[in-house]
Amino acid sequence: MSGLDEVISRLRDAIIVLDSEQCITQWLGSAERLLGYSEADVVGRNIDDLLRPMDSNGNEACLGPQGPPAMLRISKGMPEREALVVTKSGETLWIGVTAGFEHDDNGGVSSTVLVARDITRRKTVDLAKSEVISAVSHELRSPLSSVKGFTQTLLHKWDRFDDDTKKHLLTTINYDADRVTRLITELLDISRLEAGRLQLRKTSVDLVALATDVISRIQPRAEMHKLDSEFPAKFPEVFADRDKIEQVLTNLLENAVKYTEKGDVMVRGSFDDTEVKVTVADQGEGIPKEHRIQVFGKFFRRGERPGNPSGTGLGLYISKGLVEAHGGKIWVDDAAKTGAAFRFTLPLAEKSRQ
């Protein structure tokens, strides 16, 4: 092996040389490591027949030169394209492919050099982002449609409704407006958390009162559930940003309601000399151990129950970031009898430690 061949063999990218018929003549770099085939397996085979490329929509794609002959005669190559290919083992792999062309005397493409790299991780994130954009659009559209509809109803039929009906409609509008505000706040918090620019306005926070407020706001929308709290007497205050901890509790309680068909959802507290621990326990199907770390990842969404919105896959990710920004921890394990128990800790307010 020459010095140049040895250098090429160490490249992270696959280098594939094609003839004018899109058949493989050279298989270099990381091609064998990336795609599983040896050079002996592939020389003389058509690149598209071998790797069966598809685009993001699942349509057949082409890795070689594409476009009108007139364009190819003056083109020196092509920018990166993405394709899903099938490796020798039968697994699928997202690759990014760029190409350089060599032309014959008539201006046609006589050979093509493809440079391919594994973009699976990038593509997975891109696809997840597309999904979350769709989910966010749904999450925004639903409450905004409700706000618009009920507002129009009140404007046009105000005199026809009694006070109880008006109160019910206004309560619904208020709740759905809060949903929109919270979603926008969560999206802003993600960018701030990831940029390290999240600002906490810490004060002494009464968690007992905060839990009661959150429960009273969610309970009217959880007709098949009983929400309650249980804190020991003289429960200490925490040093925290009240709005952010309210956001965490809201996420955990709404998540518990969402994944519990019916039953109790309980918020419990305990404490020691340095911190408090809050548990939100439900009576749902629980979370398998293999998902207990993933569930706090960005865009991770569990299987949905019929009739429930899919969600954005961001609530627990944001909750983890907010709790950790306070110097606490958050995790999930089994509830006492059935279901899941999400637990998080927060430091005590200074006066509570004295």
Short mmCIF file of C-alpha atoms in Angstrom, two decimals:
data_model
loop_
_atom_site.label_atom_id
_atom_site.label_comp_id
_atom_site.label_asym_id
_atom_site.label_seq_id
_atom_site.Cartn_x
_atom_site.Cartn_y
_atom_site.Cartn_z
CA MET A 1 0.00 0.00 0.00
CA SER A 2 1.42 3.38 -1.01
CA GLY A 3 1.60 6.28 1.36
CA LEU A 4 -1.35 7.99 -0.38
CA ASP A 5 -3.44 4.79 -0.26
CA GLU A 6 -2.74 4.50 3.47
CA VAL A 7 -3.82 8.10 4.06
CA ILE A 8 -7.02 7.54 2.04
CA SER A 9 -7.80 4.36 4.00
CA ARG A 10 -7.81 6.38 7.21
CA LEU A 11 -10.41 8.86 6.01
CA ARG A 12 -13.73 8.93 7.84
CA ASP A 13 -15.52 9.44 4.52
CA ALA A 14 -16.19 6.83 1.88
CA ILE A 15 -14.70 7.58 -1.56
CA ILE A 16 -16.44 5.82 -4.43
CA VAL A 17 -15.37 6.19 -8.06
CA LEU A 18 -17.95 5.49 -10.81
CA ASP A 19 -17.59 5.08 -14.55
CA SER A 20 -19.87 6.66 -17.16
CA GLU A 21 -22.50 3.94 -16.55
CA GLN A 22 -22.58 4.59 -12.77
CA CYS A 23 -20.76 1.35 -12.06
CA ILE A 24 -18.19 1.22 -9.28
CA THR A 25 -14.52 1.17 -10.27
CA GLN A 26 -12.91 2.06 -6.93
CA TRP A 27 -14.06 1.64 -3.32
CA LEU A 28 -11.84 3.68 -1.01
CA GLY A 29 -11.58 5.43 2.34
CA SER A 30 -14.11 4.20 4.90
CA ALA A 31 -16.43 2.72 2.27
CA GLU A 32 -16.06 -0.82 3.57
CA ARG A 33 -16.39 0.21 7.23
CA LEU A 34 -19.39 2.43 6.49
CA LEU A 35 -21.34 0.23 4.07
CA GLY A 36 -20.11 -3.27 4.87
CA TYR A 37 -19.05 -4.29 1.34
CA SER A 38 -15.46 -5.04 0.39
CA GLU A 39 -14.04 -3.70 -2.86
CA ALA A 40 -14.24 -7.20 -4.36
CA ASP A 41 -17.98 -7.24 -3.59
CA VAL A 42 -18.76 -4.06 -5.47
CA VAL A 43 -16.43 -3.39 -8.40
CA GLY A 44 -18.45 -3.44 -11.62
CA ARG A 45 -21.83 -3.13 -9.89
CA ASN A 46 -24.19 -0.20 -10.40
CA ILE A 47 -24.10 2.06 -7.33
CA ASP A 48 -27.88 2.52 -7.14
CA ASP A 49 -28.61 -1.18 -7.61
CA LEU A 50 -26.15 -1.94 -4.81
CA LEU A 51 -27.20 0.62 -2.18
CA ARG A 52 -30.89 1.17 -3.17
CA PRO A 53 -30.93 4.87 -2.17
CA MET A 54 -34.15 6.63 -1.13
CA ASP A 55 -34.93 10.24 -0.33
CA SER A 56 -36.61 11.60 2.82
CA ASN A 57 -40.04 10.84 1.37
CA GLY A 58 -39.23 7.20 0.72
CA ASN A 59 -38.91 7.65 -3.05
CA GLU A 60 -36.16 6.03 -5.09
CA ALA A 61 -33.11 8.28 -5.44
CA CYS A 62 -29.92 8.33 -7.49
CA LEU A 63 -26.40 8.77 -6.12
CA GLY A 64 -24.71 9.46 -9.45
CA PRO A 65 -24.90 12.51 -11.76
CA GLN A 66 -28.39 13.89 -12.26
CA GLY A 67 -29.81 16.60 -14.47
CA PRO A 68 -30.06 17.62 -18.12
CA PRO A 69 -27.03 16.71 -20.29
CA ALA A 70 -26.43 20.39 -21.05
CA MET A 71 -26.09 21.13 -17.35
CA LEU A 72 -23.88 18.11 -16.69
CA ARG A 73 -21.52 19.17 -19.50
CA ILE A 74 -20.64 22.36 -17.64
CA SER A 75 -20.97 21.10 -14.06
CA LYS A 76 -17.90 20.16 -12.08
CA GLY A 77 -19.87 18.37 -9.38
CA MET A 78 -22.88 18.57 -7.12
CA PRO A 79 -23.54 19.86 -3.59
CA GLU A 80 -24.35 17.48 -0.77
CA ARG A 81 -27.48 15.39 -1.11
CA GLU A 82 -28.98 13.18 1.55
CA ALA A 83 -29.98 9.59 0.91
CA LEU A 84 -31.08 6.58 2.94
CA VAL A 85 -29.09 3.55 1.74
CA VAL A 86 -29.06 -0.15 2.60
CA THR A 87 -25.79 -1.63 3.87
CA LYS A 88 -24.53 -5.17 3.27
CA SER A 89 -26.04 -6.29 6.60
CA GLY A 90 -29.48 -5.04 5.50
CA GLU A 91 -29.48 -2.08 7.88
CA THR A 92 -30.40 1.40 6.68
CA LEU A 93 -28.00 4.31 6.92
CA TRP A 94 -28.40 8.02 6.18
CA ILE A 95 -25.48 9.35 4.15
CA GLY A 96 -24.59 12.77 2.82
CA VAL A 97 -23.08 12.56 -0.67
CA THR A 98 -21.11 15.11 -2.68
CA ALA A 99 -19.62 14.46 -6.12
CA GLY A 100 -16.98 15.66 -8.51
CA PHE A 101 -17.21 14.98 -12.28
CA GLU A 102 -14.61 14.28 -14.95
CA HIS A 103 -15.74 15.01 -18.52
CA ASP A 104 -14.86 13.31 -21.80
CA ASP A 105 -14.04 15.09 -25.06
CA ASN A 106 -17.74 15.41 -25.88
CA GLY A 107 -18.58 17.05 -22.55
CA GLY A 108 -20.24 14.01 -21.07
CA VAL A 109 -19.46 12.72 -17.57
CA SER A 110 -16.83 10.00 -17.99
CA SER A 111 -16.30 9.35 -14.29
CA THR A 112 -17.66 10.49 -10.96
CA VAL A 113 -16.02 10.64 -7.56
CA LEU A 114 -18.54 10.35 -4.73
CA VAL A 115 -17.66 11.33 -1.18
CA ALA A 116 -20.12 9.91 1.34
CA ARG A 117 -20.32 10.27 5.10
CA ASP A 118 -22.60 8.97 7.83
CA ILE A 119 -25.18 11.65 8.71
CA THR A 120 -27.54 9.39 10.66
CA ARG A 121 -27.20 11.39 13.86
CA ARG A 122 -27.78 14.70 12.10
CA LYS A 123 -30.69 13.32 10.13
CA THR A 124 -32.30 11.85 13.23
CA VAL A 125 -32.20 15.27 14.89
CA ASP A 126 -33.55 16.96 11.75
CA LEU A 127 -36.44 14.50 11.52
CA ALA A 128 -37.17 14.94 15.22
CA LYS A 129 -37.21 18.71 14.74
CA SER A 130 -39.67 18.34 11.88
CA GLU A 131 -41.88 16.19 14.07
CA VAL A 132 -41.74 18.64 16.95
CA ILE A 133 -42.59 21.55 14.63
CA SER A 134 -45.65 19.61 13.55
CA ALA A 135 -46.48 18.79 17.17
CA VAL A 136 -46.00 22.39 18.30
CA SER A 137 -48.23 23.58 15.48
CA HIS A 138 -50.92 21.17 16.67
CA GLU A 139 -50.46 22.17 20.30
CA LEU A 140 -50.84 25.85 19.37
CA ARG A 141 -53.68 25.38 16.92
CA SER A 142 -55.92 23.49 19.35
CA PRO A 143 -56.09 26.07 22.18
CA LEU A 144 -56.05 29.02 19.78
CA SER A 145 -59.04 27.56 17.92
CA SER A 146 -60.80 27.16 21.25
CA VAL A 147 -60.01 30.73 22.31
CA LYS A 148 -61.16 32.10 18.96
CA GLY A 149 -64.36 30.02 18.90
CA PHE A 150 -65.46 30.74 22.45
CA THR A 151 -64.61 34.44 22.12
CA GLN A 152 -66.74 34.74 18.99
CA THR A 153 -69.57 32.87 20.70
CA LEU A 154 -69.51 35.26 23.67
CA LEU A 155 -69.33 38.33 21.44
CA HIS A 156 -72.32 37.29 19.35
CA LYS A 157 -74.48 35.62 21.98
CA TRP A 158 -73.53 37.32 25.24
CA ASP A 159 -77.11 38.19 26.19
CA ARG A 160 -78.32 34.63 25.61
CA PHE A 161 -76.07 33.01 28.23
CA ASP A 162 -76.56 32.89 31.96
CA ASP A 163 -73.73 33.78 34.33
CA ASP A 164 -72.65 30.17 34.91
CA THR A 165 -72.29 29.52 31.18
CA LYS A 166 -70.34 32.74 30.70
CA LYS A 167 -68.03 31.79 33.55
CA HIS A 168 -67.46 28.33 32.08
CA LEU A 169 -66.59 29.74 28.65
CA LEU A 170 -64.29 32.40 30.10
CA THR A 171 -62.58 29.79 32.30
CA THR A 172 -61.92 27.66 29.22
CA ILE A 173 -60.55 30.66 27.32
CA ASN A 174 -58.29 31.52 30.23
CA TYR A 175 -57.01 27.92 30.51
CA ASP A 176 -56.29 27.63 26.79
CA ALA A 177 -54.56 31.02 26.74
CA ASP A 178 -52.34 29.76 29.57
CA ARG A 179 -51.52 26.66 27.48
CA VAL A 180 -50.34 28.83 24.60
CA THR A 181 -48.31 31.06 26.91
CA ARG A 182 -46.70 28.05 28.60
CA LEU A 183 -45.77 26.43 25.31
CA ILE A 184 -44.13 29.61 24.05
CA THR A 185 -42.30 29.96 27.38
CA GLU A 186 -41.05 26.37 27.10
CA LEU A 187 -39.71 26.96 23.59
CA LEU A 188 -37.90 30.08 24.78
CA ASP A 189 -36.55 28.22 27.81
CA ILE A 190 -35.07 25.53 25.56
CA SER A 191 -33.00 28.07 23.63
CA ARG A 192 -31.90 29.74 26.88
CA LEU A 193 -31.00 26.46 28.57
CA GLU A 194 -28.95 25.27 25.61
CA ALA A 195 -27.21 28.63 25.30
CA GLY A 196 -26.53 28.78 29.05
CA ARG A 197 -28.52 32.02 29.32
CA LEU A 198 -31.41 30.94 31.52
CA GLN A 199 -31.98 33.48 34.27
CA LEU A 200 -33.59 32.40 37.54
CA ARG A 201 -35.34 34.88 39.78
CA LYS A 202 -35.00 33.04 43.04
CA THR A 203 -37.07 33.79 46.10
CA SER A 204 -38.43 31.78 49.02
CA VAL A 205 -41.21 29.61 47.57
CA ASP A 206 -43.99 27.85 49.47
CA LEU A 207 -44.23 24.54 47.59
CA VAL A 208 -47.38 23.46 49.43
CA ALA A 209 -49.30 26.51 48.23
CA LEU A 210 -47.78 26.22 44.76
CA ALA A 211 -48.82 22.57 44.40
CA THR A 212 -52.34 23.46 45.55
CA ASP A 213 -52.56 26.23 42.94
CA VAL A 214 -51.38 23.96 40.12
CA ILE A 215 -53.77 21.17 41.12
CA SER A 216 -56.74 23.54 41.31
CA ARG A 217 -55.96 24.77 37.79
CA ILE A 218 -55.59 21.30 36.25
CA GLN A 219 -58.34 19.42 38.12
CA PRO A 220 -61.30 20.91 36.17
CA ARG A 221 -59.75 19.54 32.96
CA ALA A 222 -59.07 16.08 34.44
CA GLU A 223 -62.58 14.71 34.88
CA MET A 224 -61.47 11.06 35.17
CA HIS A 225 -58.81 11.77 37.79
CA LYS A 226 -58.55 12.84 41.38
CA LEU A 227 -55.61 15.19 41.99
CA ASP A 228 -54.42 15.78 45.54
CA SER A 229 -51.35 16.69 47.55
CA GLU A 230 -49.81 15.44 50.77
CA PHE A 231 -47.10 17.39 52.57
CA PRO A 232 -45.86 17.03 56.16
CA ALA A 233 -46.58 19.77 58.66
CA LYS A 234 -44.21 22.73 58.67
CA PHE A 235 -42.91 21.87 55.23
CA PRO A 236 -39.94 24.18 54.57
CA GLU A 237 -39.74 26.73 51.81
CA VAL A 238 -37.32 26.35 48.90
CA PHE A 239 -35.05 28.91 47.31
CA ALA A 240 -36.21 28.88 43.71
CA ASP A 241 -37.78 30.68 40.78
CA ARG A 242 -41.48 30.26 41.48
CA ASP A 243 -42.56 30.48 37.84
CA LYS A 244 -40.07 27.82 36.74
CA ILE A 245 -41.01 25.38 39.50
CA GLU A 246 -44.67 25.97 38.69
CA GLN A 247 -43.77 25.04 35.12
CA VAL A 248 -42.11 21.81 36.31
CA LEU A 249 -45.08 20.83 38.48
CA THR A 250 -47.52 21.63 35.69
CA ASN A 251 -45.57 19.48 33.22
CA LEU A 252 -45.38 16.55 35.62
CA LEU A 253 -49.05 16.71 36.62
CA GLU A 254 -50.32 17.08 33.06
CA ASN A 255 -48.04 14.23 32.01
CA ALA A 256 -49.42 12.06 34.82
CA VAL A 257 -53.01 12.81 33.78
CA LYS A 258 -52.22 12.16 30.14
CA TYR A 259 -50.77 8.70 30.77
CA THR A 260 -53.29 7.61 33.39
CA GLU A 261 -56.63 6.58 31.92
CA LYS A 262 -58.32 7.24 35.26
CA GLY A 263 -57.35 7.20 38.92
CA ASP A 264 -55.47 9.23 41.49
CA VAL A 265 -52.54 11.55 40.86
CA MET A 266 -50.77 12.53 44.06
CA VAL A 267 -48.18 15.19 44.80
CA ARG A 268 -46.13 14.36 47.91
CA GLY A 269 -43.31 16.12 49.66
CA SER A 270 -40.52 15.17 52.06
CA PHE A 271 -37.41 16.99 53.30
CA ASP A 272 -34.15 16.71 55.19
CA ASP A 273 -31.61 19.26 56.43
CA THR A 274 -30.51 20.46 53.00
CA GLU A 275 -33.22 19.82 50.43
CA VAL A 276 -36.82 18.92 49.73
CA LYS A 277 -38.07 16.11 47.52
CA VAL A 278 -41.33 16.34 45.57
CA THR A 279 -42.97 13.28 44.03
CA VAL A 280 -45.75 13.24 41.43
CA ALA A 281 -47.17 9.71 41.37
CA ASP A 282 -49.83 8.39 39.01
CA GLN A 283 -51.74 5.13 38.55
CA GLY A 284 -50.95 4.66 34.87
CA GLU A 285 -49.05 1.91 33.13
CA GLY A 286 -45.65 3.10 34.36
CA ILE A 287 -42.43 3.58 32.43
CA PRO A 288 -40.19 0.62 31.47
CA LYS A 289 -36.72 0.78 33.02
CA GLU A 290 -35.08 1.02 29.60
CA HIS A 291 -36.95 4.29 28.93
CA ARG A 292 -36.33 6.02 32.26
CA ILE A 293 -33.32 7.94 31.02
CA GLN A 294 -34.65 8.48 27.49
CA VAL A 295 -37.88 9.97 28.79
CA PHE A 296 -35.99 13.14 29.78
CA GLY A 297 -34.41 13.49 26.33
CA LYS A 298 -35.36 16.14 23.84
CA PHE A 299 -38.18 15.11 21.48
CA PHE A 300 -38.70 11.77 23.24
CA ARG A 301 -42.38 10.79 23.20
CA ARG A 302 -43.93 7.66 24.63
CA GLY A 303 -46.74 5.77 22.92
CA GLU A 304 -49.91 7.82 22.93
CA ARG A 305 -53.34 6.86 24.18
CA PRO A 306 -56.25 7.34 21.75
CA GLY A 307 -57.86 10.76 22.07
CA ASN A 308 -54.83 12.43 23.60
CA PRO A 309 -52.68 14.99 21.79
CA SER A 310 -49.24 13.70 20.87
CA GLY A 311 -47.38 16.45 22.68
CA THR A 312 -44.06 17.99 21.70
CA GLY A 313 -41.70 15.65 23.53
CA LEU A 314 -40.20 18.69 25.28
CA GLY A 315 -41.97 18.90 28.65
CA LEU A 316 -39.76 16.48 30.60
CA TYR A 317 -36.62 17.69 28.83
CA ILE A 318 -37.38 21.24 29.94
CA SER A 319 -38.34 20.10 33.45
CA LYS A 320 -34.98 18.37 33.80
CA GLY A 321 -33.16 21.48 32.65
CA LEU A 322 -35.08 23.74 35.03
CA VAL A 323 -34.59 21.48 38.06
CA GLU A 324 -30.87 21.08 37.35
CA ALA A 325 -30.52 24.84 36.88
CA HIS A 326 -31.72 25.13 40.50
CA GLY A 327 -29.07 22.67 41.69
CA GLY A 328 -31.56 19.83 42.03
CA LYS A 329 -32.07 16.41 40.42
CA ILE A 330 -35.03 14.76 38.69
CA TRP A 331 -35.69 11.09 37.96
CA VAL A 332 -38.49 8.54 37.59
CA ASP A 333 -39.15 5.16 39.14
CA ASP A 334 -42.11 2.97 40.03
CA ALA A 335 -44.97 4.33 42.11
CA ALA A 336 -45.83 2.51 45.35
CA LYS A 337 -48.58 0.33 43.83
CA THR A 338 -48.79 0.96 40.10
CA GLY A 339 -47.81 3.65 37.63
CA ALA A 340 -44.86 6.03 37.56
CA ALA A 341 -43.42 8.34 40.19
CA PHE A 342 -41.50 11.41 39.01
CA ARG A 343 -39.32 12.85 41.75
CA PHE A 344 -37.23 16.00 41.95
CA THR A 345 -35.18 17.73 44.62
CA LEU A 346 -34.60 21.42 45.33
CA PRO A 347 -32.33 23.20 47.85
CA LEU A 348 -33.94 24.71 50.93
CA ALA A 349 -34.25 28.45 51.37
CA GLU A 350 -31.52 29.75 53.65
CA LYS A 351 -33.91 30.65 56.47
CA SER A 352 -35.30 27.10 56.40
CA ARG A 353 -31.85 25.68 57.15
CA GLN A 354 -31.38 27.73 60.27
#
